[in-house]
PDB file of C-alpha atoms in Angstrom:
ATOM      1  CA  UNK A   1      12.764 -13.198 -17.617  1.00  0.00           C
ATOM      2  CA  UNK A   2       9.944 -11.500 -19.476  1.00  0.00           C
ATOM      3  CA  UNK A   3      11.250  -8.136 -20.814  1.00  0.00           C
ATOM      4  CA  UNK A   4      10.001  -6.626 -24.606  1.00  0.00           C
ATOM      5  CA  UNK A   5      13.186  -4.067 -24.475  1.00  0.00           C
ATOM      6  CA  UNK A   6      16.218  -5.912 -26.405  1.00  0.00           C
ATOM      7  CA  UNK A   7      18.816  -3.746 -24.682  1.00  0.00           C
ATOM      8  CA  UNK A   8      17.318  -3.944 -20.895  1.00  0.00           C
ATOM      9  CA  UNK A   9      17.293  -7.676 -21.320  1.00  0.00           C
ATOM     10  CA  UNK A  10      20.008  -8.449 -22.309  1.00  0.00           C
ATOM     11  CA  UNK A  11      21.824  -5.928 -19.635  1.00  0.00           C
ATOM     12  CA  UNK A  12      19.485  -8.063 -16.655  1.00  0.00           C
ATOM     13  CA  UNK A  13      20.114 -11.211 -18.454  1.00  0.00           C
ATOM     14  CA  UNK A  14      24.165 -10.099 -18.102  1.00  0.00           C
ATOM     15  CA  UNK A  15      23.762  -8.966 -14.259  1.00  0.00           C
ATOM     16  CA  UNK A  16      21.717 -12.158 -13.838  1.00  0.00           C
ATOM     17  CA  UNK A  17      24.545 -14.634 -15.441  1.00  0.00           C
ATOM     18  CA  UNK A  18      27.125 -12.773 -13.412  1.00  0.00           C
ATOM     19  CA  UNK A  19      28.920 -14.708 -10.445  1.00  0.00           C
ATOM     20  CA  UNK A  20      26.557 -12.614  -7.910  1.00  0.00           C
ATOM     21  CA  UNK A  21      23.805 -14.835  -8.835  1.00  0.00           C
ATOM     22  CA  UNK A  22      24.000 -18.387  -9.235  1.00  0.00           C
ATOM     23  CA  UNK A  23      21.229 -19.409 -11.340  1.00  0.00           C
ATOM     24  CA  UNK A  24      20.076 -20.551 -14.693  1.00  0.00           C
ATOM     25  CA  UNK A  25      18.421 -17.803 -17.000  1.00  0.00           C
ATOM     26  CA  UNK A  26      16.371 -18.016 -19.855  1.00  0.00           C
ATOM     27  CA  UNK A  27      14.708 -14.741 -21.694  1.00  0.00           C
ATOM     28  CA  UNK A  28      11.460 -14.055 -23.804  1.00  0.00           C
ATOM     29  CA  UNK A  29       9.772 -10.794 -25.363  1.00  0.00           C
ATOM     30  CA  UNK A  30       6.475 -11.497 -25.058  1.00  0.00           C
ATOM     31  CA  UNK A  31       4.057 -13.111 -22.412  1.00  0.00           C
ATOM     32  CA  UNK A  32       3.399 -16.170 -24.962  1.00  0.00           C
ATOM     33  CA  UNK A  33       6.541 -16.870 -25.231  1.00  0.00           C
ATOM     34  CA  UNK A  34       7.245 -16.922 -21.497  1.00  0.00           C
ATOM     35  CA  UNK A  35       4.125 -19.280 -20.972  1.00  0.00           C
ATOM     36  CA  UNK A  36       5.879 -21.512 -23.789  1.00  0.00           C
ATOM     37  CA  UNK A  37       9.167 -21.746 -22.038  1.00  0.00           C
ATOM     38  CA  UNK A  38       7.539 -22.120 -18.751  1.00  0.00           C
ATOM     39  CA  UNK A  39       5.695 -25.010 -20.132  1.00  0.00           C
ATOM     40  CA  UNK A  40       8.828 -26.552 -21.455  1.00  0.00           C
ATOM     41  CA  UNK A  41      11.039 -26.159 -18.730  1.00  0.00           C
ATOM     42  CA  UNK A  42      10.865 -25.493 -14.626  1.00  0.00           C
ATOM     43  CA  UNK A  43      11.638 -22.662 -13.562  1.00  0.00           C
ATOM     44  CA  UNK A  44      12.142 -21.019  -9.557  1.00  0.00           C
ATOM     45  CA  UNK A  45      11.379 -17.630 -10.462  1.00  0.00           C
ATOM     46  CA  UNK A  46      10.034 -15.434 -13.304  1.00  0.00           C
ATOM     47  CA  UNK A  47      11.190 -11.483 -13.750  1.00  0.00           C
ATOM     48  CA  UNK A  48       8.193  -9.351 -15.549  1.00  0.00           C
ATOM     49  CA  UNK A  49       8.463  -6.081 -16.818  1.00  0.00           C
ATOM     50  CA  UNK A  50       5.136  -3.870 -16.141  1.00  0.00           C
ATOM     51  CA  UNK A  51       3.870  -2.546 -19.294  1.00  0.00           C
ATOM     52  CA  UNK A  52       0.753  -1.316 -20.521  1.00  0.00           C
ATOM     53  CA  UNK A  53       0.014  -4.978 -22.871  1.00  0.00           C
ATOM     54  CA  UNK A  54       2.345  -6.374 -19.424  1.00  0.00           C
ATOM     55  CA  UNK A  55      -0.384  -5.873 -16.698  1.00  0.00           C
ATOM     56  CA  UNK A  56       0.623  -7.392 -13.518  1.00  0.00           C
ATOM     57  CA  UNK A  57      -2.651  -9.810 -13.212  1.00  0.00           C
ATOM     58  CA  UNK A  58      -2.255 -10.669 -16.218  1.00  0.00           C
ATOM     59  CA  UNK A  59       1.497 -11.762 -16.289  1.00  0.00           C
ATOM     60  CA  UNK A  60       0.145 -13.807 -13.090  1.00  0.00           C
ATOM     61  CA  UNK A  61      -2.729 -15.181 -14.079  1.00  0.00           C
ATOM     62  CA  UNK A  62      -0.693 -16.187 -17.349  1.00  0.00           C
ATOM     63  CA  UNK A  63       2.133 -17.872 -15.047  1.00  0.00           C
ATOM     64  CA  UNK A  64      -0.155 -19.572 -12.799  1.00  0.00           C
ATOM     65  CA  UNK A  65      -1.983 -21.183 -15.673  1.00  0.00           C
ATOM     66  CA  UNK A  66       1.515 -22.209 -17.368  1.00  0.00           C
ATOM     67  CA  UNK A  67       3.232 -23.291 -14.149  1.00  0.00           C
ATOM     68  CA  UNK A  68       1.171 -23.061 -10.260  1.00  0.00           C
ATOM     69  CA  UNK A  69       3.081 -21.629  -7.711  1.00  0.00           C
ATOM     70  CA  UNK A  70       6.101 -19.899  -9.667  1.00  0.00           C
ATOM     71  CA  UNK A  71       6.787 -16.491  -8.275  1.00  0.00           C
ATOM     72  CA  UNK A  72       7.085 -13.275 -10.163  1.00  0.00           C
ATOM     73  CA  UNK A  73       9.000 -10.060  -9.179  1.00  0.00           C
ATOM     74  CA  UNK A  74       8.321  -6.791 -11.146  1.00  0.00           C
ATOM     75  CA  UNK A  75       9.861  -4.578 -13.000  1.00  0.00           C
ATOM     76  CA  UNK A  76       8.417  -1.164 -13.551  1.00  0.00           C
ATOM     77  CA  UNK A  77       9.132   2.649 -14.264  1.00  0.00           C
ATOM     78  CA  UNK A  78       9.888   4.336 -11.182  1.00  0.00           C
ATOM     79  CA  UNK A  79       6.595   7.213 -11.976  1.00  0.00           C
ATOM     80  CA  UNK A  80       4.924   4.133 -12.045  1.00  0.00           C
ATOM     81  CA  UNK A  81       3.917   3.546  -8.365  1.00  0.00           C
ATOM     82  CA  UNK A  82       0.348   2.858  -9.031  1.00  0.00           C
ATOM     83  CA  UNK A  83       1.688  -0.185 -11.148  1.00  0.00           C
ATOM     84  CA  UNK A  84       3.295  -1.735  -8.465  1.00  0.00           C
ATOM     85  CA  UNK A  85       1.022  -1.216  -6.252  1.00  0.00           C
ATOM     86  CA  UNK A  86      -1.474  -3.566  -8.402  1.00  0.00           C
ATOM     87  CA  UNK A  87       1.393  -5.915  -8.746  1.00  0.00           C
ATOM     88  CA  UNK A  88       2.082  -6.248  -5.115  1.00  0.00           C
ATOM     89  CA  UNK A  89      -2.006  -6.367  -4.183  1.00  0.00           C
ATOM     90  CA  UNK A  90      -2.554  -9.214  -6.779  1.00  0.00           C
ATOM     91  CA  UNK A  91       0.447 -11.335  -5.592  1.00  0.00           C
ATOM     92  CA  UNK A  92       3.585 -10.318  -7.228  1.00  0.00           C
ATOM     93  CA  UNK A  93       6.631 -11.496  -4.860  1.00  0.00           C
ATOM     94  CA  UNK A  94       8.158  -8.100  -5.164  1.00  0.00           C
ATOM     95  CA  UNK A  95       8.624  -4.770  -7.018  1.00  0.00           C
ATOM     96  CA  UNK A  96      11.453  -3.084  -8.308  1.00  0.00           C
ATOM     97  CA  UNK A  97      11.469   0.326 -10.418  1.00  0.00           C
ATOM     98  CA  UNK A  98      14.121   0.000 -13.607  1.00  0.00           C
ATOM     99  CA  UNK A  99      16.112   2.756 -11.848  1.00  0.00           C
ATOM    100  CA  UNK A 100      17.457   0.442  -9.369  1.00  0.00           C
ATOM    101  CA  UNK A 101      20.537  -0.269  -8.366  1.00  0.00           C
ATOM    102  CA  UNK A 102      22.566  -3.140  -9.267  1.00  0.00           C
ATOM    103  CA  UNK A 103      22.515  -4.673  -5.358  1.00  0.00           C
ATOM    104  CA  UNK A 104      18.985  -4.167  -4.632  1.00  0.00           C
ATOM    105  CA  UNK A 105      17.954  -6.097  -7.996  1.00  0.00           C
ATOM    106  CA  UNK A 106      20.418  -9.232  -6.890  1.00  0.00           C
ATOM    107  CA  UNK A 107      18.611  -8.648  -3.077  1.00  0.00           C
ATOM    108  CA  UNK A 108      15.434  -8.635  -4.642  1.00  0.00           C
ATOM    109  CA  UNK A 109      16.385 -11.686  -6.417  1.00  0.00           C
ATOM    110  CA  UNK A 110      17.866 -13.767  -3.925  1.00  0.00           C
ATOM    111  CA  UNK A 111      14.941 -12.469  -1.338  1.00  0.00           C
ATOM    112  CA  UNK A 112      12.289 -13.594  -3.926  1.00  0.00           C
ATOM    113  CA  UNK A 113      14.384 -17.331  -4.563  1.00  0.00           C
ATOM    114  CA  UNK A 114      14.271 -17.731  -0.524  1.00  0.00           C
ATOM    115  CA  UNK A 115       9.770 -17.152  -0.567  1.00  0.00           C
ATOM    116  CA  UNK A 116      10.607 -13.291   0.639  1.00  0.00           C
ATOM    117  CA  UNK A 117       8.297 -10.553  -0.746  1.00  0.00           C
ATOM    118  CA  UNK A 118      10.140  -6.941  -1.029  1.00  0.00           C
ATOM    119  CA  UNK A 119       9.662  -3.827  -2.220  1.00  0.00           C
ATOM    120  CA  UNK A 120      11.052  -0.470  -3.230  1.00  0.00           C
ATOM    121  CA  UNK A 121      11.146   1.933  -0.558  1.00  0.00           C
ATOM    122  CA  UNK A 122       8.222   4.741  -2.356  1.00  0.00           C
ATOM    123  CA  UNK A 123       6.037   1.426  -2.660  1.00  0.00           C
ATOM    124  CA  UNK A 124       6.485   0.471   1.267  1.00  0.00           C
ATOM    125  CA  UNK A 125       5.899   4.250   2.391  1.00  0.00           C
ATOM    126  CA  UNK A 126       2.738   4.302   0.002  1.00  0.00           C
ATOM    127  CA  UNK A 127       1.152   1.465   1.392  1.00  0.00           C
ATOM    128  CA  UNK A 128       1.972   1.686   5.007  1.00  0.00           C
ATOM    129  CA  UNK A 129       0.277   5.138   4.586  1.00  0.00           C
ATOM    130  CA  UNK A 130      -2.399   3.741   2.961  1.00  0.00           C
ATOM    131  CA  UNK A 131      -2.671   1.427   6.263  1.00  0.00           C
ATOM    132  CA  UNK A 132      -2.977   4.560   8.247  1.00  0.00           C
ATOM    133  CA  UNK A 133      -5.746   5.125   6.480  1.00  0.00           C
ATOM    134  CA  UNK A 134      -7.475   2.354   6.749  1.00  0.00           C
ATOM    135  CA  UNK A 135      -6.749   2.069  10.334  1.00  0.00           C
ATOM    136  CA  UNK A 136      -8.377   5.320  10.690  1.00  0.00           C
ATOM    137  CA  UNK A 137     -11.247   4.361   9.355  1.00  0.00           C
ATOM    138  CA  UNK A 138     -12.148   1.686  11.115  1.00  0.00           C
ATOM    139  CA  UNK A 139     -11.253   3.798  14.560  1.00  0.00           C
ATOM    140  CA  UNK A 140     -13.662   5.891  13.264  1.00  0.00           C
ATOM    141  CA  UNK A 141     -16.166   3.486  12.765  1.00  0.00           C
ATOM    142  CA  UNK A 142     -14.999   2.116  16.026  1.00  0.00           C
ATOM    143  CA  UNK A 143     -16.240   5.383  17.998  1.00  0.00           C
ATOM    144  CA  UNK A 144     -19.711   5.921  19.970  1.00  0.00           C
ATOM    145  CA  UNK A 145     -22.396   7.523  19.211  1.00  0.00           C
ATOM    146  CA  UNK A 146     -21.745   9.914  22.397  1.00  0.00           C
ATOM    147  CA  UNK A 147     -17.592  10.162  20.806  1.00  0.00           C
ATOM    148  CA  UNK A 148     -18.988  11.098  17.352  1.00  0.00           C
ATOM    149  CA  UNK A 149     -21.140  13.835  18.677  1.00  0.00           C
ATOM    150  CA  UNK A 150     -18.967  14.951  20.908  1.00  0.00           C
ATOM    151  CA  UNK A 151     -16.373  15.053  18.153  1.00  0.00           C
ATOM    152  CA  UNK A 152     -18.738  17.041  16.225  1.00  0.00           C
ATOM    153  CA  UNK A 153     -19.110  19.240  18.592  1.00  0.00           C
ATOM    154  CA  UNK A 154     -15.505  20.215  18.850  1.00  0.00           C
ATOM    155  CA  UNK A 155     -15.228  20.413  14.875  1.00  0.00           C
ATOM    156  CA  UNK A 156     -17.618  23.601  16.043  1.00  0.00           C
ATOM    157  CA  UNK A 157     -15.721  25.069  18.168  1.00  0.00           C
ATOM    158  CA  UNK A 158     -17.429  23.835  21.279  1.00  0.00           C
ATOM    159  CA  UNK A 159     -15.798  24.503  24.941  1.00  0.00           C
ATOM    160  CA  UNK A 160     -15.919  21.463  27.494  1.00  0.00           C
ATOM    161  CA  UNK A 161     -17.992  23.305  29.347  1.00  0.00           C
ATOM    162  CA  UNK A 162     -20.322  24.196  26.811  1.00  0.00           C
ATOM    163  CA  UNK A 163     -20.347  20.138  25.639  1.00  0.00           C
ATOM    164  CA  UNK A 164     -20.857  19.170  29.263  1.00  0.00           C
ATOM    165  CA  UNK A 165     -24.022  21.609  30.030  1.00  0.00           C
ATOM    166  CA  UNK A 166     -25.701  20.137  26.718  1.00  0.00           C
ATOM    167  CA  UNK A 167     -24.977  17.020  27.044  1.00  0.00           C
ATOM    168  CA  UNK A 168     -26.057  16.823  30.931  1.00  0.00           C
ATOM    169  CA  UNK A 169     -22.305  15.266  32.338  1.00  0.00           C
ATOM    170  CA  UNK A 170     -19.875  16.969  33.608  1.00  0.00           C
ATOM    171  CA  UNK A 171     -16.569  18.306  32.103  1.00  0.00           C
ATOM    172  CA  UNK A 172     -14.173  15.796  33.465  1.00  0.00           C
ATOM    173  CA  UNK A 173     -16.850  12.774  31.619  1.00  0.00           C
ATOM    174  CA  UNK A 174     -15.945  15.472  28.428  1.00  0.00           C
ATOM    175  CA  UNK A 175     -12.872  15.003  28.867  1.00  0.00           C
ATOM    176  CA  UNK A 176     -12.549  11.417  29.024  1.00  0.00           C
ATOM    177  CA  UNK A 177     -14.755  10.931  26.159  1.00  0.00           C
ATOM    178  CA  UNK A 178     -12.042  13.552  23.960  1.00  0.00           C
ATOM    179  CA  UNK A 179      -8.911  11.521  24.931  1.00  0.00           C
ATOM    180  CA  UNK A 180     -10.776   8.199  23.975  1.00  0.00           C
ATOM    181  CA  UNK A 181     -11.555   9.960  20.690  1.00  0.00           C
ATOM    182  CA  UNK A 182      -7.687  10.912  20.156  1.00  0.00           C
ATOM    183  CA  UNK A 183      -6.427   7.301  20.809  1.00  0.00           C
ATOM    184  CA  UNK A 184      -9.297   5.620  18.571  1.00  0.00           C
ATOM    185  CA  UNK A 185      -8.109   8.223  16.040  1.00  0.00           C
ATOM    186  CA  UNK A 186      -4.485   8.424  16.724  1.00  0.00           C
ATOM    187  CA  UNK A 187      -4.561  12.068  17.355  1.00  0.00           C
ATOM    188  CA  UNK A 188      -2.822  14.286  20.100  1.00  0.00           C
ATOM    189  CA  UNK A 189      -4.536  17.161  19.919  1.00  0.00           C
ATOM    190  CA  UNK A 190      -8.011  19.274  19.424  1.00  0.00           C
ATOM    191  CA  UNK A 191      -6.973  20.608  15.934  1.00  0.00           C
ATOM    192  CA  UNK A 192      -5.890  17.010  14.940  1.00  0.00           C
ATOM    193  CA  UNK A 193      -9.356  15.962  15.963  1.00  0.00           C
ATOM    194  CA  UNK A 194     -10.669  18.701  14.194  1.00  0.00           C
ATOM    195  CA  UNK A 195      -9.092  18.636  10.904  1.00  0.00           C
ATOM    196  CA  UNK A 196     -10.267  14.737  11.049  1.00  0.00           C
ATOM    197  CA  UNK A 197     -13.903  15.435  12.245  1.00  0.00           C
ATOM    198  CA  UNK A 198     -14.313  17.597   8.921  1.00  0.00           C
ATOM    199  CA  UNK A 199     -12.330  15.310   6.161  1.00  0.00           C
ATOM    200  CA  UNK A 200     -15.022  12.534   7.824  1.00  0.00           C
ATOM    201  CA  UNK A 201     -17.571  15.071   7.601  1.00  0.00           C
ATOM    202  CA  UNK A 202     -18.687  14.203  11.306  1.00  0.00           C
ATOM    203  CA  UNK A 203     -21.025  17.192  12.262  1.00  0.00           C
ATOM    204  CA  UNK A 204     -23.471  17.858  14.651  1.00  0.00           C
ATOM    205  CA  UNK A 205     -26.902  17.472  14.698  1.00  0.00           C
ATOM    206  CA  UNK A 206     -29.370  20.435  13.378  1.00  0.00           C
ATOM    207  CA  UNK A 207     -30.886  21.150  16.591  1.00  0.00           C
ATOM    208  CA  UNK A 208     -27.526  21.620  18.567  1.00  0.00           C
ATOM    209  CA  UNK A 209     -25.653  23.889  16.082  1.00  0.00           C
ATOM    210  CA  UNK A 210     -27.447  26.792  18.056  1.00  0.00           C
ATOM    211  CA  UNK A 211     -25.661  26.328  21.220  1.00  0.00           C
ATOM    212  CA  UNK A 212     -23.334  28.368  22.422  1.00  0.00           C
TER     213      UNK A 212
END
């Protein structure tokens, strides 16, 4: 267990040497120290705090070098979500904010002992959205040229009709092209499509902004 804070570790040294958890547990302050002991002795799991000398890559990078293949689960302040997102991205086994209860630090715990990865429940919802927008993206990117104009198009205020009669096709072809463009985008509707044609900045060409 890597913590600097006297009082926190010994209070997760306590909860760790209670009958919830049966393991060994050993303490340091520093990240030297923890290398040392991890050197000495083998250990199944190592518990970081996240501080600003306590970055997660390099508590890993430190722990990998001292002894391959030992996971770490951190600890971190609970404004600190940008923290554990780094932690999780450069191979933490989990995350926990200090405000935690103590049952989800013994699940964490026991999930990390058994190869699990877990997280707090702001993390998951930050990343899954972060997902969504990745997956967006790459819809995006996943569109044809005829869906990205016609997508522009609508982000003007264009009628299917009005689309067809430039484009030479007829509305129903429109029409087809806009609900491919909502599924690649995971939209339902023309102001959905909208709102995402102008945070992509998709726009029509020069020549057609004149149309009707």
């Amino acid at each position: 267990m890597l913590e600097p804070q006297p009082l926190y570790r010994a209070a997760l040294r306590s909860l760790l040497e209670s009958p919830r958890i049966e393991v060994g547990v050993d303490s340091a302050s520093s990240l030297e120290e923890c290398t040392t002991r991890l050197l000495e002795s083998a250990f199944d799991l190592v518990v970081a705090a996240i501080t600003p000398e306590l970055t997660p890559r390099r508590v890993l990078a430190a722990v990998a070098q001292a002894r391959m293949g030992v996971p770490v689960l951190f600890l971190a302040e609970s404004r600190d979500l940008q923290g554990r997102i780094e932690a999780m991205r450069a191979g933490a086994t989990g995350t926990l904010t200090r405000d935690a209860t103590p049952e989800d630090f013994v699940a964490a715990i026991q999930a990390a002992l058994r190869g699990r990865r877990s997280m707090d429940e702001a993390l998951a919802d930050r990343l899954l959205s972060s997902a969504a927008s990745i997956d967006r993206s790459l819809d995006h990117a996943a569109l044809s040229t005829t869906e990205r104009e016609i997508l522009g198009l609508l982000g003007v205020a264009w009628s299917t009709r009005a689309i067809a009669d430039a484009r030479g096709i007829t509305p129903k072809s429109v029409r087809n092209h806009v609900t491919n463009i909502y599924r690649k985008l995971g939209v339902s509707s023309r102001p959905e499509a909208v709102r995402y044609a102008a945070r992509m900045g998709i726009r029509p060409a020069a020549e057609q902004v004149t149309h009707p």
